[in-house]
XYZ file of C-alpha atoms in Angstrom:
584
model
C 117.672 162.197 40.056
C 117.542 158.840 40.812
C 115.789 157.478 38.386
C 116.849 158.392 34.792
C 114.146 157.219 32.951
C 114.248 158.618 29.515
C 117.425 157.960 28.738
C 118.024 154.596 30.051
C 115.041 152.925 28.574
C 116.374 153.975 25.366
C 118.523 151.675 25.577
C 116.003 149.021 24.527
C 114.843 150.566 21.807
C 117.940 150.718 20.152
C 119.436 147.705 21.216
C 120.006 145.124 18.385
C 116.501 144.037 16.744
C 114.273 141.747 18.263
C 112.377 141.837 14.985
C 110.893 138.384 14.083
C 109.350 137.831 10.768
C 106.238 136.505 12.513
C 106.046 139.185 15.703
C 102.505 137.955 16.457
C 101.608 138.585 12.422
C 100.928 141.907 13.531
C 97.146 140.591 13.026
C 95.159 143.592 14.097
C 97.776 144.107 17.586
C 99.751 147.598 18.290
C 99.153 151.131 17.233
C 98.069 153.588 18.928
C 95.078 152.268 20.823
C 97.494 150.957 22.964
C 99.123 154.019 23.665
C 96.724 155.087 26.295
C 97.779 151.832 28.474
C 101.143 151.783 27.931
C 101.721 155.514 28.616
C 99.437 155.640 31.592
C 101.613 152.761 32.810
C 104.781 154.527 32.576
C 103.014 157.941 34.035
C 101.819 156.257 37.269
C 104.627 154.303 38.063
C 106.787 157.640 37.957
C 104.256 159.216 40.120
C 104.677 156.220 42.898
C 108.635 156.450 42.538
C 109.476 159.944 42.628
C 106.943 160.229 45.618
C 108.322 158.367 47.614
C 112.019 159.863 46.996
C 112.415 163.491 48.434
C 111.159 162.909 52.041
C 112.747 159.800 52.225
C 115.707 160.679 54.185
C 113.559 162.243 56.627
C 111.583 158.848 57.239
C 115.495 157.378 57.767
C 116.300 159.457 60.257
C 113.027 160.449 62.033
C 111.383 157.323 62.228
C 114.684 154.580 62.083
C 116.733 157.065 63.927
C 119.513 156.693 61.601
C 122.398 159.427 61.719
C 122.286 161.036 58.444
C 125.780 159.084 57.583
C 124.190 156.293 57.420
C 120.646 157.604 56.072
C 122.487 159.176 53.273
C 124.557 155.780 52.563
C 121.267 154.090 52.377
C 120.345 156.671 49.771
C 123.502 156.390 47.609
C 123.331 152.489 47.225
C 119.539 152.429 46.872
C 120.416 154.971 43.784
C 123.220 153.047 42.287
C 121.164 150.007 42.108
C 117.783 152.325 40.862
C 120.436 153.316 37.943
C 122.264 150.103 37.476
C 118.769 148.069 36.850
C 117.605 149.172 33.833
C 120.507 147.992 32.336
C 119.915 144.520 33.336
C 116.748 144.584 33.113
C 117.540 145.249 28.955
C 120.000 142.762 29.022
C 117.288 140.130 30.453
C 114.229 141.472 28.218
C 116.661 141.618 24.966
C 117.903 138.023 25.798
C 115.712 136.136 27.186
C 112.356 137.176 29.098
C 110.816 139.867 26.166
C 109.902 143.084 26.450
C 106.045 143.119 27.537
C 106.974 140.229 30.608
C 109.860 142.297 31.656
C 107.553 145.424 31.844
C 104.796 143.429 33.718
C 107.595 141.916 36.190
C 108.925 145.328 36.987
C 105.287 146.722 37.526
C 104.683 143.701 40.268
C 108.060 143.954 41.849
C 107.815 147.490 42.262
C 104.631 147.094 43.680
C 105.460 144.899 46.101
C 108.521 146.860 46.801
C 105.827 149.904 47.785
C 103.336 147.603 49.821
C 106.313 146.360 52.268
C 107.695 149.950 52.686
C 104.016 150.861 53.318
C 104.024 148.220 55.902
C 106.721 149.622 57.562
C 104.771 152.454 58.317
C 101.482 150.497 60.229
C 103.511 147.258 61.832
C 104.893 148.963 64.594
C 107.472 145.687 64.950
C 108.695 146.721 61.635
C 110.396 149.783 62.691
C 111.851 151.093 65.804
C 109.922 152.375 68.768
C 109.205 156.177 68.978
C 112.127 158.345 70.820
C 111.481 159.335 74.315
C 111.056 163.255 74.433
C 111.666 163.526 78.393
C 115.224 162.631 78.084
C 116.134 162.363 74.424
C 116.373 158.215 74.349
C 115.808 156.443 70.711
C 116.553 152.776 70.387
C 118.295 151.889 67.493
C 116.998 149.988 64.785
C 117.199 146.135 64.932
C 119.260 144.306 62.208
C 115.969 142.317 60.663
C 114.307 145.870 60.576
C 117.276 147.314 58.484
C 117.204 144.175 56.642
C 113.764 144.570 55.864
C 114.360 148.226 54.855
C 116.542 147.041 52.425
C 114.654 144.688 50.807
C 112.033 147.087 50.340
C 114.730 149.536 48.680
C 116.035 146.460 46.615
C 112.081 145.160 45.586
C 111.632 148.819 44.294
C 115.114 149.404 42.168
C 114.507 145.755 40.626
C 111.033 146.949 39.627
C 112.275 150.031 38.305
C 114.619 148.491 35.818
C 112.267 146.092 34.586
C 109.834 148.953 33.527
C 112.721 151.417 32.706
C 114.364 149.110 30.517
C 111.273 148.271 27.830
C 108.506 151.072 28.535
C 109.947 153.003 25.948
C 110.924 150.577 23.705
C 107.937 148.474 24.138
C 105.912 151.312 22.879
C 107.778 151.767 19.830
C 107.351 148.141 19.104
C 103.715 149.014 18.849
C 104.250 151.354 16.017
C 105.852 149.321 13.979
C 104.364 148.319 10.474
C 104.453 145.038 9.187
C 107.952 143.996 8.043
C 109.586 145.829 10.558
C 109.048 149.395 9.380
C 108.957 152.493 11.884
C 105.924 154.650 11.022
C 108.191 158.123 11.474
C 105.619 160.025 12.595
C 104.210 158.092 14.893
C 107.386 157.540 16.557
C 107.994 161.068 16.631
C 104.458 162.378 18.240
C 104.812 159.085 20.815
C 108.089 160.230 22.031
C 107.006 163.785 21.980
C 104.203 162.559 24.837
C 106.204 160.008 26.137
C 108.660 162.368 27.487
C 106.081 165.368 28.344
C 104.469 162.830 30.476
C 107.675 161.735 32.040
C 107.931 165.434 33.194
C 104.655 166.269 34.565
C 104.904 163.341 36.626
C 107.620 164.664 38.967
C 106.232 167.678 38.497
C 103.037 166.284 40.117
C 104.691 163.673 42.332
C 107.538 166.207 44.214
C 104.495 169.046 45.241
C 102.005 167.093 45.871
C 102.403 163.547 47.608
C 105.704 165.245 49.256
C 103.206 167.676 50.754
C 100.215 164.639 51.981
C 103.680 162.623 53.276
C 104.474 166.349 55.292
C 100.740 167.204 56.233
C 98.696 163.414 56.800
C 101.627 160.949 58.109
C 103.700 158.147 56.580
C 100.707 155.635 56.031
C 98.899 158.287 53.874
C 101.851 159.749 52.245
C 103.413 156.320 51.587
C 99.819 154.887 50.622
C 99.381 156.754 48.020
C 102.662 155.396 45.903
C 100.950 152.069 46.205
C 97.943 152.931 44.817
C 99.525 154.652 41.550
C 101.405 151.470 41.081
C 98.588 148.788 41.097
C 96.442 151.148 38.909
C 99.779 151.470 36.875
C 99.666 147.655 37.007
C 96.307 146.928 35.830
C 96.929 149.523 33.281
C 98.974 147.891 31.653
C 97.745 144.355 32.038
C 94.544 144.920 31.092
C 95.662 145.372 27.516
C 97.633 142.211 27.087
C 95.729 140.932 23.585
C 96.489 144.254 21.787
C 99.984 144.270 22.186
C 103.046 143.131 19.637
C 104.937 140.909 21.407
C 108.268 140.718 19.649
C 110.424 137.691 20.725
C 113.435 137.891 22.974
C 117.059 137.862 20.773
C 120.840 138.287 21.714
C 121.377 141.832 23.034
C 124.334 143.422 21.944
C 125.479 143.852 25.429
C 125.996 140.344 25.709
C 127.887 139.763 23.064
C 130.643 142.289 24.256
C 130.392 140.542 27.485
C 131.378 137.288 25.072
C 134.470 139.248 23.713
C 135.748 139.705 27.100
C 135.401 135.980 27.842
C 136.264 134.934 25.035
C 139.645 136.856 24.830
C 140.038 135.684 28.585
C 140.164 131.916 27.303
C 142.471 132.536 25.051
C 144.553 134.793 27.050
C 147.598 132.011 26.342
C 147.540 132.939 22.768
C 150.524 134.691 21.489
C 150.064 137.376 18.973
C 151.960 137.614 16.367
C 153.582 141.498 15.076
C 151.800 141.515 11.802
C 147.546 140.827 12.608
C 147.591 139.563 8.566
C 149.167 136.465 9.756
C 146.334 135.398 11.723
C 142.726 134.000 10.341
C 140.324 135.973 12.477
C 136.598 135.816 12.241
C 134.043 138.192 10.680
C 130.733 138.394 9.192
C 129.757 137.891 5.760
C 129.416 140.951 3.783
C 130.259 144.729 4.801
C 132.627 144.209 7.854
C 136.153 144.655 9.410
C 138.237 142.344 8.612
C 141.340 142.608 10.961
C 141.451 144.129 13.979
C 142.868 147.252 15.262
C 146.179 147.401 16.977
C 144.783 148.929 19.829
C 143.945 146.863 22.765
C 145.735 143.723 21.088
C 144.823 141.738 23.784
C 141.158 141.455 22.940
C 142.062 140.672 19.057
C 142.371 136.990 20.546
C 138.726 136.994 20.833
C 138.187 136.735 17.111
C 141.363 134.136 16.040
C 140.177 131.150 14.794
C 142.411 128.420 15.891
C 140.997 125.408 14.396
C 138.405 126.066 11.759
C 136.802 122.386 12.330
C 135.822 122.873 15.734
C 135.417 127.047 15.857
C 132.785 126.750 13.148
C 129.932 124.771 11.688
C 129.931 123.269 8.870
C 127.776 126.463 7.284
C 130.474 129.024 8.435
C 128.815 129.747 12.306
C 130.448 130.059 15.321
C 129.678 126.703 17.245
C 130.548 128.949 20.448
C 130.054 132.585 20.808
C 131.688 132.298 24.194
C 134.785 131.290 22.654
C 135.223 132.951 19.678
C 133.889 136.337 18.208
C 133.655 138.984 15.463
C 136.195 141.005 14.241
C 133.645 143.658 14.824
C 132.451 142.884 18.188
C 136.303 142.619 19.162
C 136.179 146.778 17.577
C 132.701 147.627 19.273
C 134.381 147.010 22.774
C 137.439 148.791 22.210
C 135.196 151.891 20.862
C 133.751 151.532 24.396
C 136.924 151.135 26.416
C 138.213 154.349 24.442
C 135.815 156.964 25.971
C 136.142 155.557 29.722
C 138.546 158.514 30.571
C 136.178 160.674 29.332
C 133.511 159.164 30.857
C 134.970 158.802 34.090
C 135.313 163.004 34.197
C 131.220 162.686 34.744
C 131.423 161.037 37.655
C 132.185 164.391 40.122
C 129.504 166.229 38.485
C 126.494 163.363 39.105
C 127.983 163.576 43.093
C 127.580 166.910 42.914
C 123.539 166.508 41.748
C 123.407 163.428 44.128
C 123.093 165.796 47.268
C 119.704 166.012 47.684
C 119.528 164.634 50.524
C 121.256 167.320 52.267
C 119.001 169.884 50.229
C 115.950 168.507 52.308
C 117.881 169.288 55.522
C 118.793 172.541 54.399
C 115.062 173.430 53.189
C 113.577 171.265 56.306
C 115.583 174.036 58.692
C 114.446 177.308 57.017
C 111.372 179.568 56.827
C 108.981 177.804 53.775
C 106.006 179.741 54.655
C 104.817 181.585 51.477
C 101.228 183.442 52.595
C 99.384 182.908 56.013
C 98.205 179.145 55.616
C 100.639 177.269 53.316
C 103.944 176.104 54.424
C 105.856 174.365 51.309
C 107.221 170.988 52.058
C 110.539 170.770 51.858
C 110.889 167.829 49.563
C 109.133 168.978 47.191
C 112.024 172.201 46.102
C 113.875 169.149 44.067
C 110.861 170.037 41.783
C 112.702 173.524 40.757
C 115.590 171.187 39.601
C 113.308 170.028 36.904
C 111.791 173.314 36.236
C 115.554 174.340 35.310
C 116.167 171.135 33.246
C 113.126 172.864 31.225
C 114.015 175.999 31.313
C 117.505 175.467 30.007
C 116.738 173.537 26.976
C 114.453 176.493 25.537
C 116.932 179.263 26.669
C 120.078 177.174 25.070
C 118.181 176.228 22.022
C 115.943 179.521 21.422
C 118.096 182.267 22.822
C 121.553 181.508 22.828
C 122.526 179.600 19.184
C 120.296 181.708 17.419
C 121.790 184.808 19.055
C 124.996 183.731 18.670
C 124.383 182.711 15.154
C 123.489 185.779 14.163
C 126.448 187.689 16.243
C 128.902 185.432 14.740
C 127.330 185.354 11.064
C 127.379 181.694 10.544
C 124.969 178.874 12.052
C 126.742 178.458 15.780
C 127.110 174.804 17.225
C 129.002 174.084 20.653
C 130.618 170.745 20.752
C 129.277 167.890 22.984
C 132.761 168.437 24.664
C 132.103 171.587 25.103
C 128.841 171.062 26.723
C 130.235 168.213 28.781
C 132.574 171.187 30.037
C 129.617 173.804 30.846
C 127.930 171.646 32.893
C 131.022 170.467 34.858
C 131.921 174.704 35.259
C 128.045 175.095 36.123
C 127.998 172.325 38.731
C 131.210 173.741 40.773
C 129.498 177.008 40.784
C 126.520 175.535 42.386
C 129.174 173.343 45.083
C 130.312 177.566 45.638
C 126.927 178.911 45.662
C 125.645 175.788 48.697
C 128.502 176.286 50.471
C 128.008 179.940 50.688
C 124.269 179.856 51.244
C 124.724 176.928 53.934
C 127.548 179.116 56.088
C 125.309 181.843 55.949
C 122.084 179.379 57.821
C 124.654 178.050 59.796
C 125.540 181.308 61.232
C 122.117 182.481 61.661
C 120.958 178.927 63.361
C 123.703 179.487 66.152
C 123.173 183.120 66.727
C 119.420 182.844 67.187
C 120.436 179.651 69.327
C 119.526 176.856 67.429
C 122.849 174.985 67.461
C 121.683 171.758 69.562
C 117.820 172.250 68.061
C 117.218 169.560 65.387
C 114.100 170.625 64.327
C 114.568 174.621 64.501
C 113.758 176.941 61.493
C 116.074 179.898 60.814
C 114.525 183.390 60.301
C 115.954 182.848 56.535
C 113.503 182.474 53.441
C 113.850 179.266 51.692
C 114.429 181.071 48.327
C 118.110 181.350 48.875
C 118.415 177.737 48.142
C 116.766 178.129 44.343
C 119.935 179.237 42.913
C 121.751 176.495 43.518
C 118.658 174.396 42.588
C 118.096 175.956 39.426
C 122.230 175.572 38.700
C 122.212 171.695 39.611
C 119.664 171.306 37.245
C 120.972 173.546 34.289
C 124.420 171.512 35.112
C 123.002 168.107 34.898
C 120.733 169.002 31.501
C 124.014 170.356 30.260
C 126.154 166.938 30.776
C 123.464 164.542 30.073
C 122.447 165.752 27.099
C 125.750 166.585 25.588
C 126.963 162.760 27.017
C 124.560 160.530 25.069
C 124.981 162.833 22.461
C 128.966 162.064 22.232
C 127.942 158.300 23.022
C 125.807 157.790 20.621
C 127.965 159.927 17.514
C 131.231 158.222 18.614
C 130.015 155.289 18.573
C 128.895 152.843 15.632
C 125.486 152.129 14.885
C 125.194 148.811 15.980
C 126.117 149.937 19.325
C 123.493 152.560 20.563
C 122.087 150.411 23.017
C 125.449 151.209 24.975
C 125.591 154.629 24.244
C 122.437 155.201 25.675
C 123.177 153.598 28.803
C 126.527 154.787 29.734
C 125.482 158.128 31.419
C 123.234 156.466 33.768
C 126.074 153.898 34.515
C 127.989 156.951 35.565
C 125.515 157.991 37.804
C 124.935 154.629 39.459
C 128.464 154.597 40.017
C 128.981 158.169 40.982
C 126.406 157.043 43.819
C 129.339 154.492 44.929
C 132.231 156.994 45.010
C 129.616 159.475 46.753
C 128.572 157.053 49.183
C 132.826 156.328 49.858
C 133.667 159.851 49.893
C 131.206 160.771 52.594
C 132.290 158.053 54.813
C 135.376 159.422 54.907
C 134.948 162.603 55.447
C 132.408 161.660 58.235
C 135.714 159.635 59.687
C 138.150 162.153 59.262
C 135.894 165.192 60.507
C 135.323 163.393 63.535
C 139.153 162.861 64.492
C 140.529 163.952 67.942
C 136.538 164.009 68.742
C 135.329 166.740 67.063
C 131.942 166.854 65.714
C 131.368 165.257 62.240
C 130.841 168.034 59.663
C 127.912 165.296 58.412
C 125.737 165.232 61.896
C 122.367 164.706 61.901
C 121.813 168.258 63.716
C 122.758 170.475 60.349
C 123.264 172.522 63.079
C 126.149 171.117 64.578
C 127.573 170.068 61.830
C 129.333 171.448 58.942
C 127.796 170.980 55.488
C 129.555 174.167 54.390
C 133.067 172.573 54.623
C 131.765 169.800 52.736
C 130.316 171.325 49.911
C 133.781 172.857 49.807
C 135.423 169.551 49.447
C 133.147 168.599 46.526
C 133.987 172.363 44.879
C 137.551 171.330 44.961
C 137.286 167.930 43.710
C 135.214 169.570 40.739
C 137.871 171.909 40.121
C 140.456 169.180 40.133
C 138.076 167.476 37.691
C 137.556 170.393 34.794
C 141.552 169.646 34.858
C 140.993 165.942 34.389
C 138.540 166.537 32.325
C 140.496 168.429 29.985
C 143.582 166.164 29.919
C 141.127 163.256 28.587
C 139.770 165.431 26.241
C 142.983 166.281 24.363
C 144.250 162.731 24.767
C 140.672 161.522 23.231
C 141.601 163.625 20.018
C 138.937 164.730 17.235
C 136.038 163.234 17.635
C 133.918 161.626 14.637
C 131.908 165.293 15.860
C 135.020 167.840 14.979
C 135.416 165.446 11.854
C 132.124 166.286 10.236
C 132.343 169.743 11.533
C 135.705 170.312 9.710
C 134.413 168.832 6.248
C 131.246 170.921 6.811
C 133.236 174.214 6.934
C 135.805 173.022 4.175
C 132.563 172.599 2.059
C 131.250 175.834 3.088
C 134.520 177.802 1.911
């Protein structure tokens, strides 16, 4: 999906305290009368940006007349950025802007994001003119209407991060008591509806504006998405005196970001063999004291080389840009130790970035389900989410206690090992699509459909569920199993990174997507040959590329497993092991 909310707005909440003694007093502000505006924010504003995601290759290519190479390239930037955003958007809120302006900037970016793609839709100047049946003749579209495009794309993944980053957070804030204390319970029943709400919302948004965008035109369809937002907008605003406002801090992101400059000033430094010889910096109280011998270079980080100008004269750094922690200088190289293994995601999220090709497929077969209703075909990404559902209760209900009670002992599968399933489950489903899509193929050209774009096979659209309900059980699978091995590996102090790292992955998995179809568009067209990635599905060959991405994810479970011995036990296997020693 290209938006992934829940976890990266986590990131916020966790990030390191913006807890000022005064926070507004608390005088009367927060709870959970603000819970209705704050969660109806969050609500509407996924209802306006899932809405306008399924169909929107469709608009690309019917209405700009873009090839689906470049439709789909659109796509894969316009979700790297969508990921990539809420990350800066923490940074920003945690730093310097605050979590409640951040929120409200998102909200009136995104909504202007949504009125210029609207616009697109009514100003025929804005787009290009319609296609000329009698002989097949579409202009192409202008550079200042791709440029506009773009900026609407842009408007609407800044917007996004600003509410992704501190929605979440912002209404945990609310909750607090007075000294900084979390009410537990009320944390645990506001996440509970926080993320129920999160998933009816696509639930409502795929069906439903999908099918007005299918049935009543683009002005309707993308109307709609505009209206959510400035409710969502107002929603939130309205209830600007009963909010905590905690004040903007350092985030902990930035300070690793001062390691690496820091050790990149210094980079003239020369280490000595033995670290002892070296006065390094660290906190008062509980902390490390020298640094690791891993990743030496980034110990220069934390050397002090002249006390007198380093530090004040009450023991602070006079420039955190200069020199650092012994323990930041450890946080990143805890960070740059699970790359490899982080890196093995990066196949799978392709794999679930696809959609767009999933539309096509649906868009070509038979949808009807009775005499009057036709099923859009954006809206099937909706079974994706029913699977995400559906495999948490099975896994957690069925299967441990079932295998508890085979194996006689409480049964837990390492995050590893989940990492692993979904990896296995997602190269099924690259088997399974290319399967099902040779089989359409096939049928398209025998009933004579090869050079009809808009022809529907005499195939029912539920041969595509399996492989919608296995992307989905995939993706649950490594998601949840990643920011659980983030977030355990990792030390306290740095769960704001943990939480963000999977949907790094998947804004940069977007990239390498985006690069990987290019070329096989370019190489698939050699000697002249038809692209397997044409606009006509048709014509093309989607079947031999789904095959490509089955044998990349095969060469992946290898490379997956190579990191995962070099990794060694986790902090995970190391509690595991003294919990079973115990138990004997």
């Amino acid at each position: 999906m290209m938006e992934n909310s829940a976890d990266a707005e986590r990131e916020s909440l966790i990030t390191k305290p913006l807890l000022n003694d005064d926070h507004d007093g608390f005088s009367g502000k927060g709870g959970f009368r603000t819970m209705p505006f704050i969660l109806a924010n969050e609500s509407l504003a996924q209802v306006a940006s899932y809405g306008l995601q399924p169909n929107m290759i469709l608009y690309l290519t019917r209405e700009y007349h873009l090839n689906m190479a470049t439709g789909s390239n659109i796509l894969f930037l316009w979700s790297a950025a969508t990921n990539l955003m809420p990350l800066l958007g923490a940074i920003v809120a945690d730093s310097f802007l605050g979590r409640f302006r951040m929120i409200l900037f998102g909200c009136v970016i995104s909504l202007l994001g949504m009125a210029l793609l609207w616009l697109t839709t009514m100003i025929p100047q804005a787009k290009p003119p319609p296609c000329y049946e009698s002989n097949n003749n579409c202009s192409s579209a202008t550079s200042l209407q791709l440029f506009l495009l773009c900026c609407c794309f842009g408007l609407l993944s800044i917007g996004g991060g600003g509410i992704g980053s501190s929605s979440l957070a912002f209404g945990a804030d609310q909750l607090r008591r007075a000294g900084g204390q979390n009410n537990g319970w009320a944390l645990e029943c506001y996440f509970s509806w926080y993320y129920a709400l999160c998933t009816i919302s696509i639930l409502i948004a795929l069906p439903c504006i999908v099918y007005v965008q299918e049935n009543l035109g683009w002005q309707v369809g993308f109307g709609i998405p505009v209206m959510l937002m400035l409710l969502s907008t107002l929603s939130f605003s309205l209830a600007s005196h009963l909010y905590v406002k905690l004040k903007a801090k350092s985030s902990l992101i930035v300070e690793m970001l001062q390691v690496a400059v820091a050790s990149y000033r210094k980079r003239h430094i020369e280490l000595p063999t033995e670290s002892s010889k070296m006065l390094y910096h660290h906190h008062r109280g509980p902390s490390i004291c020298l640094p690791s011998e891993k990743l030496r270079f980034l110990n220069k980080a934390c050397i002090i080389i002249d006390p007198e100008k380093d530090l004040t004269t009450d023991g602070r750094v006079a420039d955190p840009w200069s020199l650092c922690t012994v323990n930041q200088v450890e946080d990143l190289k805890s960070i740059l130790k699970v790359i490899p293994l982080w890196s093995t995601g990066m196949i799978m999220s392709i794999n679930v970035s696809q959609g767009s090709f999933s539309v096509l497929q649906a868009k070509s077969m038979n949808r009807k389900f009775g005499p009057n209703f036709e099923m859009p075909a954006g809206s099937f990404g909706m079974f994706t989410v029913v699977s995400a559902v559906l495999w948490i209760a099975l896994y957690q209900q069925i299967f441990l206690p079932v295998a508890s009670r085979i194996m006689g002992r409480p049964v837990h599968l390492s995050t590893r090992k989940r990492m692993g399933i979904g990896m296995a489950l997602s190269f099924v489903c690259m088997i399974v699509t290319a399967t099902v899509e040779a089989k359409r193929r096939s049928l398209a050209i025998r009933e004579g459909y090869s050079d009809d774009l808009d022809a529907v096979v005499d195939m029912s659209v539920l041969w595509l569920l399996p492989q919608y309900f296995l992307i989905g059980a995939a993706e649950t699978a490594s998601a949840i199993a990643q920011n659980e091995f983030y977030y355990s590996e990792f030390p306290r102090s740095m769960s704001s990174i943990s939480s963000t790292l999977f949907s790094l992955g998947v804004s940069a998995a977007n990239l390498v997507a985006s690069f990987l179809m290019n070329a096989i568009d370019k190489l698939s067209k050699l000697g002249g040959k038809e692209s397997w990635i044409e606009t006509n599905i048709n014509k093309g060959h989607y079947d031999y590329y789904y095959w490509v991405l089955a044998g990349l994810s095969v060469l992946n479970m290898i490379y997956f497993l190579i990191c995962s011995k070099a990794y060694g036990p986790s902090k995970e296997d190391e509690k595991e092991t003294t919990f079973r020693e115990d138990d004997n």
